[in-house]
Short mmCIF file of C-alpha atoms and ligand atoms in Angstrom, two decimals:
data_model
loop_
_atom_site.label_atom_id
_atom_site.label_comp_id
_atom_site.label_asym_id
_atom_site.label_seq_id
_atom_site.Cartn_x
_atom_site.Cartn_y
_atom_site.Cartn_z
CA UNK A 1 -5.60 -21.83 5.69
CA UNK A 2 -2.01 -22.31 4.62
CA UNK A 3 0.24 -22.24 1.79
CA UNK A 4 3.59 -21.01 0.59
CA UNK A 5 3.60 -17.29 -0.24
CA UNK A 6 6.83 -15.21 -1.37
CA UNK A 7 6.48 -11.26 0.29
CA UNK A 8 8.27 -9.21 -1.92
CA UNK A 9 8.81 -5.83 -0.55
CA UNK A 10 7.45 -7.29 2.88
CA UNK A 11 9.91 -5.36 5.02
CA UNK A 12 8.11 -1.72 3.72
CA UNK A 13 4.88 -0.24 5.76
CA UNK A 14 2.14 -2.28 4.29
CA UNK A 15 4.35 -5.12 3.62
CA UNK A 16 5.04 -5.79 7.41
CA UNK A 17 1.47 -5.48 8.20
CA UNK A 18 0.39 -7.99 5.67
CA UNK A 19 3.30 -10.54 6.63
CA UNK A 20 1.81 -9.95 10.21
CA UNK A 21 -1.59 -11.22 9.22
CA UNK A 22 -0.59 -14.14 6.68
CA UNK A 23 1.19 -15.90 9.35
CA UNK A 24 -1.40 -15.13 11.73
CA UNK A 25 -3.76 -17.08 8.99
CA UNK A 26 -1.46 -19.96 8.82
CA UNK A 27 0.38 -19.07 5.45
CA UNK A 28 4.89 -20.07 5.16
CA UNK A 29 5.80 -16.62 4.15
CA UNK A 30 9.10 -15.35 2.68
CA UNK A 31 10.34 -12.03 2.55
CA UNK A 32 11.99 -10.67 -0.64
CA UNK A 33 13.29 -6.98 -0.16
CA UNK A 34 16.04 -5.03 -1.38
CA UNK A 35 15.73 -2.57 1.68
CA UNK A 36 15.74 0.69 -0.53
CA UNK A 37 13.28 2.01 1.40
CA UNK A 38 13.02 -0.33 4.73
CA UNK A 39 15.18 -0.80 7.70
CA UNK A 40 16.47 -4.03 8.16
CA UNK A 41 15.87 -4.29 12.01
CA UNK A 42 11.87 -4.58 10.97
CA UNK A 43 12.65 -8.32 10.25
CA UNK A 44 13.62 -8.50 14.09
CA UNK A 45 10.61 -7.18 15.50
CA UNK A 46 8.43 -9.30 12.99
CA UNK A 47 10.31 -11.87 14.38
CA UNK A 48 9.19 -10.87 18.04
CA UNK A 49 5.45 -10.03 16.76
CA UNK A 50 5.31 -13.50 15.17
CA UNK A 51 7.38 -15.13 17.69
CA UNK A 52 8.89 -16.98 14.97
CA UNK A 53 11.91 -16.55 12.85
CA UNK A 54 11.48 -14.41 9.36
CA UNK A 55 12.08 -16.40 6.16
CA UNK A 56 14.43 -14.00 4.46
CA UNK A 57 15.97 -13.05 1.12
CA UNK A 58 17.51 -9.81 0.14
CA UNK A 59 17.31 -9.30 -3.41
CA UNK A 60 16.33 -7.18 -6.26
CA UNK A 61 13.14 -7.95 -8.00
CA UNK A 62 15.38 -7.12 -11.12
CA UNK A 63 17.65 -9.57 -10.58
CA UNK A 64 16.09 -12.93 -12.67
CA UNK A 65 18.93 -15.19 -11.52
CA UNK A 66 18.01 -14.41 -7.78
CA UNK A 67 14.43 -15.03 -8.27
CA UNK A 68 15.03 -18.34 -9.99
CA UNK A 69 17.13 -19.61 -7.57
CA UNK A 70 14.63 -18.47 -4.38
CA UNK A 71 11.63 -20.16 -6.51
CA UNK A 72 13.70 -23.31 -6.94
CA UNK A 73 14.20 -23.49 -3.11
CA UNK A 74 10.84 -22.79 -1.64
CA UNK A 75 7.65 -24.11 -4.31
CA UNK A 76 5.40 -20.98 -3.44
CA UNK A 77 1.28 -20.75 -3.86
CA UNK A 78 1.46 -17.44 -4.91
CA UNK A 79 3.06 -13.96 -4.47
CA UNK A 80 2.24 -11.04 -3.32
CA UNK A 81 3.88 -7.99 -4.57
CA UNK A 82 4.34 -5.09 -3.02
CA UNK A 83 8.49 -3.89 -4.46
CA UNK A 84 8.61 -0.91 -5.79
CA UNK A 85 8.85 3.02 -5.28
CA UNK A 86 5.75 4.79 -3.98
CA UNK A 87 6.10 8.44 -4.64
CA UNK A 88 3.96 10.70 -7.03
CA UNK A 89 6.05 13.71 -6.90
CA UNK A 90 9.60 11.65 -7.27
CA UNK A 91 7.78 9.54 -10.38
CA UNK A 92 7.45 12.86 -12.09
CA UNK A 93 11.30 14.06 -11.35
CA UNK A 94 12.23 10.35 -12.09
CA UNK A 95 9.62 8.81 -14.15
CA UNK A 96 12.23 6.52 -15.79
CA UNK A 97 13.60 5.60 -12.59
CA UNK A 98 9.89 4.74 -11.54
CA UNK A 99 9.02 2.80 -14.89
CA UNK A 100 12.83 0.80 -14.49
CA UNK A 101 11.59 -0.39 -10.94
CA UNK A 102 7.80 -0.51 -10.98
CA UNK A 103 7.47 -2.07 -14.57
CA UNK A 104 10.28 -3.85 -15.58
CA UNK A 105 10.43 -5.49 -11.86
CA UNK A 106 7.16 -6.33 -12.32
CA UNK A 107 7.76 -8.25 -15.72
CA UNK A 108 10.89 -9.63 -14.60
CA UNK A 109 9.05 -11.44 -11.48
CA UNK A 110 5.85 -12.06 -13.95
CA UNK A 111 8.81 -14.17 -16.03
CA UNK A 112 10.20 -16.01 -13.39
CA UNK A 113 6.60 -17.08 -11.96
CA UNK A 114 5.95 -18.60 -15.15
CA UNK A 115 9.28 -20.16 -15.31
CA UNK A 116 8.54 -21.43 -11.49
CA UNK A 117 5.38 -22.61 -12.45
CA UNK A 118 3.83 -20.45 -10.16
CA UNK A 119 0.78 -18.49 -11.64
CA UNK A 120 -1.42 -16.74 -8.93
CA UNK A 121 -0.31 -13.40 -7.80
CA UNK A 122 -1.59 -10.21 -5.10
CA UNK A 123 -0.62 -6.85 -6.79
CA UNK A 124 -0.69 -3.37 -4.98
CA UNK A 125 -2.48 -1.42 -7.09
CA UNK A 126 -3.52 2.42 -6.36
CA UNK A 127 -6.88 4.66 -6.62
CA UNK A 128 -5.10 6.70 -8.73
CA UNK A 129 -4.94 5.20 -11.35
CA UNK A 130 -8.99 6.59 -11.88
CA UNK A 131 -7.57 9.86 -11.90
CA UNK A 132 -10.33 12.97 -11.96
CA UNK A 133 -13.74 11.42 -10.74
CA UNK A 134 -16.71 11.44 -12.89
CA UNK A 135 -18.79 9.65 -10.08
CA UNK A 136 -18.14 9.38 -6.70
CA UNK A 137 -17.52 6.92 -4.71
CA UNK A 138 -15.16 5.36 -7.29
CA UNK A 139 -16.66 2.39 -9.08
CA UNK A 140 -13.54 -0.05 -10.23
CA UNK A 141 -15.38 0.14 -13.62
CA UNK A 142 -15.32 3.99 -13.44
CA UNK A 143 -12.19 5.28 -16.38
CA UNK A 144 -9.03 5.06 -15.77
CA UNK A 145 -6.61 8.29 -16.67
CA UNK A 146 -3.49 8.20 -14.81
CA UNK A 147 -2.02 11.35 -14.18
CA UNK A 148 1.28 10.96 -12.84
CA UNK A 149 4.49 8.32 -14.38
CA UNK A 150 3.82 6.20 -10.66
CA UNK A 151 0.05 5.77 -11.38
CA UNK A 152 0.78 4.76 -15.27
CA UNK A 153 3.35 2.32 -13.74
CA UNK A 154 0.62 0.72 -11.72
CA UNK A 155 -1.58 0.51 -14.93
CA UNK A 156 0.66 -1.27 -16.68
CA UNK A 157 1.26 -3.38 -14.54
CA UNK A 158 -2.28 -4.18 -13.78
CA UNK A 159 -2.49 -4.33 -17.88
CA UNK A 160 -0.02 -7.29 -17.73
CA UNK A 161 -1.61 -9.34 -15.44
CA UNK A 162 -4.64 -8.95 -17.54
CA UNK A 163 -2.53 -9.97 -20.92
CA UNK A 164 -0.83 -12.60 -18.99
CA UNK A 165 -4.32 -13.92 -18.21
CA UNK A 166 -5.57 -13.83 -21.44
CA UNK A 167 -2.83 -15.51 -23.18
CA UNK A 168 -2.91 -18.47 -20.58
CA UNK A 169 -5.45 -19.08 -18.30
CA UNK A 170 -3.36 -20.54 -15.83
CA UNK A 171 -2.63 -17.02 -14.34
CA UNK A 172 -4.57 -15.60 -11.38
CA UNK A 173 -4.73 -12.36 -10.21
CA UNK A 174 -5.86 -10.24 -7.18
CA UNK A 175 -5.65 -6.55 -8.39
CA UNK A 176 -6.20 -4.30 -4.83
CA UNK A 177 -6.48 -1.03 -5.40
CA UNK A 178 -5.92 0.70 -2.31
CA UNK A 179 -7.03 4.25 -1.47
CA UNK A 180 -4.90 6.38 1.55
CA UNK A 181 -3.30 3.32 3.93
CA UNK A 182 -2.44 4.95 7.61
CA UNK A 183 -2.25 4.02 10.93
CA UNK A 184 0.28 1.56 12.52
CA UNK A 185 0.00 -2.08 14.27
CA UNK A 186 -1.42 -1.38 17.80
CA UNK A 187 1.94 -3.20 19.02
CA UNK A 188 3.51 -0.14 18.15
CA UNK A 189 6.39 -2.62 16.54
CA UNK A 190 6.07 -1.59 12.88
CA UNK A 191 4.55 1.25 11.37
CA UNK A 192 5.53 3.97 8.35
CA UNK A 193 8.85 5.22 8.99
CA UNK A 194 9.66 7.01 5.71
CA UNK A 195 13.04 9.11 6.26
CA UNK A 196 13.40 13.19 5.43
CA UNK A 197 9.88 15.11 4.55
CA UNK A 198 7.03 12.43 4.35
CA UNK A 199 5.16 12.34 1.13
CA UNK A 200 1.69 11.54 2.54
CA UNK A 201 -0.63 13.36 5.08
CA UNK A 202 -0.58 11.37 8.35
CA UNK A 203 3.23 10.64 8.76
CA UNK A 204 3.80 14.20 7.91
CA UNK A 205 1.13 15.18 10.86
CA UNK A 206 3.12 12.68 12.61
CA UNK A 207 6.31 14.50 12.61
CA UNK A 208 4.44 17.47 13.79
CA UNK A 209 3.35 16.09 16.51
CA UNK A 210 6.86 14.78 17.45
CA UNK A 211 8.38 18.43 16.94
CA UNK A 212 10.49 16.97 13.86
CA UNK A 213 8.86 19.18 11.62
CA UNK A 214 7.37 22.62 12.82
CA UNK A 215 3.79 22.75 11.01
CA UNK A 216 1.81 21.11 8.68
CA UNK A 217 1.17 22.87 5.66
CA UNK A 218 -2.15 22.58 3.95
CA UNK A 219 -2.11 22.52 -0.06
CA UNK A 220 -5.60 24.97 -0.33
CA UNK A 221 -8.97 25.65 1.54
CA UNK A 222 -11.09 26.54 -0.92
CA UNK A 223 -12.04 23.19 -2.40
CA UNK A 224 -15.79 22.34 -2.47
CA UNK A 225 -15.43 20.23 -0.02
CA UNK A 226 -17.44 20.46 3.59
CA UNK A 227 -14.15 22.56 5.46
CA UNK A 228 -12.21 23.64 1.83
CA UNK A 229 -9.26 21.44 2.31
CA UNK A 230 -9.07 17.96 0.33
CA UNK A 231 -10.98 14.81 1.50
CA UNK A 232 -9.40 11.44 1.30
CA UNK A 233 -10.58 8.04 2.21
CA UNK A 234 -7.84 6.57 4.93
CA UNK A 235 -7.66 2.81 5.60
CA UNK A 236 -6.28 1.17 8.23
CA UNK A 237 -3.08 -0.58 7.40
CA UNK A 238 -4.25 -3.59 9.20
CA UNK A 239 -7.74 -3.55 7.72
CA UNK A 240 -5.84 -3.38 4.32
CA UNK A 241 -2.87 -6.00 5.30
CA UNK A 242 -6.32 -8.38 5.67
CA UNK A 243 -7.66 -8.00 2.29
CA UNK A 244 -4.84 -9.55 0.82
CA UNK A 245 -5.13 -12.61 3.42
CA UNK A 246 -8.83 -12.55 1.66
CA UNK A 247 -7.64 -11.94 -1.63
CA UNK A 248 -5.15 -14.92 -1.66
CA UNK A 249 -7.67 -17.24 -0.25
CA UNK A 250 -9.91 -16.10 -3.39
CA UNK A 251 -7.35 -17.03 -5.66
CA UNK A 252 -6.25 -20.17 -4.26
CA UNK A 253 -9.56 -21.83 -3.39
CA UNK A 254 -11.66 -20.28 -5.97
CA UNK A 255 -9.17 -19.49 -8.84
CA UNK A 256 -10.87 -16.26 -9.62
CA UNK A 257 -9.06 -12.88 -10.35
CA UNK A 258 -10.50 -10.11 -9.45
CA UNK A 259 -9.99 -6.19 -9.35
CA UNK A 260 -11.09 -4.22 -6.33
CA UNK A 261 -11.06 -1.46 -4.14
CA UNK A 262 -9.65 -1.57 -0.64
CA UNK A 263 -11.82 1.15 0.92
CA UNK A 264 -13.75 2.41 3.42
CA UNK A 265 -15.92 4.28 1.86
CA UNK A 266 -16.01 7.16 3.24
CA UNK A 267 -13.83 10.64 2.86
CA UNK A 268 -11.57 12.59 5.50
CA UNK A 269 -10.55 16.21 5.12
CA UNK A 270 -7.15 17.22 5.79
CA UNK A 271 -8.32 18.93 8.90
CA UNK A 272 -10.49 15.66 10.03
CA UNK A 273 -7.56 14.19 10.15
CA UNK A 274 -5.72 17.29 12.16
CA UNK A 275 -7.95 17.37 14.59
CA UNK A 276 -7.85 13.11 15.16
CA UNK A 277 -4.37 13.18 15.67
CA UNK A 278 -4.75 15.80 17.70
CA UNK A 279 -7.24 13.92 19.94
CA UNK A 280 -4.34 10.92 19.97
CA UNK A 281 -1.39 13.49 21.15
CA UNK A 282 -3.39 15.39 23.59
CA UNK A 283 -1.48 18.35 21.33
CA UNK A 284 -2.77 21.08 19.32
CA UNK A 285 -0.88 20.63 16.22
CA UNK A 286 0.43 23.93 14.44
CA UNK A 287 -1.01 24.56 10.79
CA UNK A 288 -0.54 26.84 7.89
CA UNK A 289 -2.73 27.12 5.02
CA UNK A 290 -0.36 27.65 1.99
CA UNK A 291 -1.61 27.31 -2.32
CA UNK A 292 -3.31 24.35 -3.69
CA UNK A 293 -0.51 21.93 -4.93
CA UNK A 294 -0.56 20.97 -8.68
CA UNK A 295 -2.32 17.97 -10.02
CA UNK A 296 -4.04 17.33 -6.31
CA UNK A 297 -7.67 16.50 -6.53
CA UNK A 298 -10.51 18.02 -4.18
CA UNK A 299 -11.88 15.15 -2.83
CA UNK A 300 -12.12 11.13 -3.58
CA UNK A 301 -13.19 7.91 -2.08
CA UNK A 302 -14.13 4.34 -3.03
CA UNK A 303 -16.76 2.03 -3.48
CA UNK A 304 -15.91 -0.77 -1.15
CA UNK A 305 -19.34 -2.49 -2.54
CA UNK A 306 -17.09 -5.62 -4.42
CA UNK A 307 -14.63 -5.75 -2.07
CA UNK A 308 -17.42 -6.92 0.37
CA UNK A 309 -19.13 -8.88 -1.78
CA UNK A 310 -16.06 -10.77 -3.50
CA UNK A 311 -13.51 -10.80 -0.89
CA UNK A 312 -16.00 -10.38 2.47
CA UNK A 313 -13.44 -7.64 2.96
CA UNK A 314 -15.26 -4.59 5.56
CA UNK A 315 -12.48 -2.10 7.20
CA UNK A 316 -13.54 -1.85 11.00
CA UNK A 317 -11.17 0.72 11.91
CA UNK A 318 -11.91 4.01 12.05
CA UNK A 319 -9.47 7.51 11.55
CA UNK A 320 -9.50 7.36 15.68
CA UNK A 321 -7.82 3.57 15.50
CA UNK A 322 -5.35 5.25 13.02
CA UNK A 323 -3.94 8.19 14.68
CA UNK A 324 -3.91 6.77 18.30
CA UNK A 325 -1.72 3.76 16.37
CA UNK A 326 0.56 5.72 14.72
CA UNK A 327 1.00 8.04 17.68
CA UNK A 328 1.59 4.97 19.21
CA UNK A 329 4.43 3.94 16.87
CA UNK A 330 5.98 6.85 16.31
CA UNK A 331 6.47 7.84 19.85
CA UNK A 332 7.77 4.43 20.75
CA UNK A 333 9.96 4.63 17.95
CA UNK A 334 11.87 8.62 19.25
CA UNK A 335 12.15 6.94 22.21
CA UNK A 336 14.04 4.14 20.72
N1 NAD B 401 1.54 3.64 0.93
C1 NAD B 401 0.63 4.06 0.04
O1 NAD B 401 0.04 5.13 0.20
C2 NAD B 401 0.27 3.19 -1.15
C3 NAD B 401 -0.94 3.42 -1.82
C4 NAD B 401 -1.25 2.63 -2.94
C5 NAD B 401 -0.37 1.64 -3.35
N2 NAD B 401 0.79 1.45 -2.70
C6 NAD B 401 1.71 0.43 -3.19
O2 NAD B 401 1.90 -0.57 -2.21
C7 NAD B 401 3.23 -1.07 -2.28
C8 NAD B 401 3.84 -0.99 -0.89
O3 NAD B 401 3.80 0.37 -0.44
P1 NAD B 401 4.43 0.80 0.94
O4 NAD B 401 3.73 2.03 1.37
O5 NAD B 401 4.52 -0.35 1.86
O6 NAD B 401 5.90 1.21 0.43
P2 NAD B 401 7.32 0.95 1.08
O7 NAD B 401 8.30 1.78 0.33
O8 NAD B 401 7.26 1.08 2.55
O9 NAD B 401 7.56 -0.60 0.72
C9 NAD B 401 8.07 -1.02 -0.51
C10 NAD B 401 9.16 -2.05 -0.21
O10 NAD B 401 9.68 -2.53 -1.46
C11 NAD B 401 11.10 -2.56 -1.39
N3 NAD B 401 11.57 -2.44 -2.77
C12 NAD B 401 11.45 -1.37 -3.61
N4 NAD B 401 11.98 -1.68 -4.80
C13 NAD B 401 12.44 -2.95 -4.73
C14 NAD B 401 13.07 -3.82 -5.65
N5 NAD B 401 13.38 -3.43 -6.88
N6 NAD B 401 13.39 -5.08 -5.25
C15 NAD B 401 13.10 -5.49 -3.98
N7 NAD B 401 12.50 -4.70 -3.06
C16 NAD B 401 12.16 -3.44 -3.44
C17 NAD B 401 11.49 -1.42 -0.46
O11 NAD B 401 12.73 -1.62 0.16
C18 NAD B 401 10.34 -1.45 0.55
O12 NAD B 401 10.63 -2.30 1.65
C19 NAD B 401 3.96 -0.25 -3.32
O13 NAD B 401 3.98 -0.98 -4.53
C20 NAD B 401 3.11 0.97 -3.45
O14 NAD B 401 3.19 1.54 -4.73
C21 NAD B 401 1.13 2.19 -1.59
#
């Protein structure tokens, strides 16, 4: 396969992984990233993953004049966008913040694309934008009620590419929806490296395990779930960093947008995951069992039913593959 794809925000976690497997499928990438939340030596050790150098540009996905000029020097396929903050609990303490980046980066690339001639795009999208579940798995036809300022952002923007669409037909879209990405590249080159008191379950666990942090602390046990503690459905960042290889070839040789889940189908409690980690350390991990935390949900997981039968997309990795990857990473990465 090949064609010319610009990366933005291809120096974060799921960014790297997905630059890893569009060269590996033959695609001329090109990295956009402002590095607010990425380290800049991750372009070197693409660089030695790929053994190839890393097309680069640092920029702001605000910034029209720098977009024009990097879509004036490189006649990209498509784009796939990942820029943008990630956070649910900042997006409420910032929510304008959020919208500034998330939205109005969005529609400032969306402009430039159509200015560039350049129509088809790959947009991170989030399960929660369903918000509380009235059937489980999620369906990507089940309601959507976003219940935080980051899952409205993603909305939107998933709202634009469908206005975009309808106003000119020349626009494709790939709108992945992805449900809990974990896990690291089994080089142990890149992984999620998110600085201070990580936001999501496994890196957290992570830092246990590396004595940064002294315990995990688990937001409620008395869910109705199987153990009482909240189920998630984890995806290998690899698996996921392939469906947009699958989604891009959808758009390009089919021209057909689509909306779907990047899932595995299946749900992990918080202690599942505990005790998986603690199978890849060879550690018993300290835990404390503290209140539920507003606005979580008990349990959720998706329906990877279209993904498979759109994109052939199946995750093969399991919550073993993730842990023993990230353990992997981050123990590589303490000892420098
Ligand atoms: N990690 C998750 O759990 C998850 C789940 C669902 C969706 N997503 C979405 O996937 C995307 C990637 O997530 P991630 O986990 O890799 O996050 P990340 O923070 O590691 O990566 C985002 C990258 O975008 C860059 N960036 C942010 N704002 C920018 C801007 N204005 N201009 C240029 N670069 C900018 C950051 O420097 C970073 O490298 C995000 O849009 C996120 O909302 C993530």
């Amino acid at each position: 396969m090949s064609g010319k794809v610009l990366l933005t925000g291809g120096a974060g976690y799921i960014g790297s992984h997905t630059y890893v497997e569009l060269v590996e499928a033959g695609f001329g990438v090109t990295i956009l990233d402002n590095f607010s939340n990425a380290r800049r030596d991750v372009i070197d050790r693409l660089e030695v993953l790929t053994g190839a150098p890393v097309r680069l540009v640092e920029a702001d996905v605000l910034d029209a004049d720098a977009l024009d000029r990097v879509f004036a020097a490189h006649g990209f396929d498509a784009v796939v966008h990942f820029a943008g903050f990630k956070a649910v609990g900042e997006s409420v303490e910032r929510p304008l913040d959020y919208f500034h980046n998330n939205c109005s980066g969005f529609v400032t690339l969306l402009r430039a694309m159509d200015r560039a001639d350049v129509r088809r795009v790959v947009f991170s999208s989030t399960a929660t934008v369903y918000g509380q579940p009235e059937t489980l798995p999620y369906p990507e036809d089940h309601p959507t009620r976003p219940e935080s300022p980051y899952a409205a952002n993603k909305l939107i923007c998933e709202n634009l590419l469908k206005e975009a669409r309808a106003a000119d037909d020349r626009w494709s879209y790939g709108i992945l929806r992805y449900f809990n990405p974990a896990g690291a590249h089994p080089s142990a080159l890149i992984g999620e490296d998110p600085n201070g008191i990580p936001n999501n379950l496994m890196p957290y666990i992570a830092k246990v395990a590396t004595g940064e942090l002294p315990r995990l602390q688990v937001f409620g046990d008395d869910y109705d779930t199987p153990d009482g503690t909240g189920m998630r459905d984890y995806i290998h960042v690899q698996d996921l960093a392939r469906g947009h290889v699958q989604s891009l070839k959808l758009l390009i040789d089919q021209d057909q947008s689509h909306i779907v889940n990047l899932s595995t189908g299946q749900g992990y409690s918080v202690l599942d995951m505990l005790r998986a980690y603690e199978r890849a350390c060879g550690k018993t991990l300290p835990y404390e069992v503290v209140g539920r935390r507003a606005g979580d949900l008990a349990a959720f997981w998706g329906d990877p039913a279209r993904a498979r039968e759109l994109l052939g997309f199946q995750a093969t990795r399991d919550l073993d593959d993730m842990c023993a990857t990230s353990w992997a990473w981050v123990s590589r990465r303490r000892n420098g």
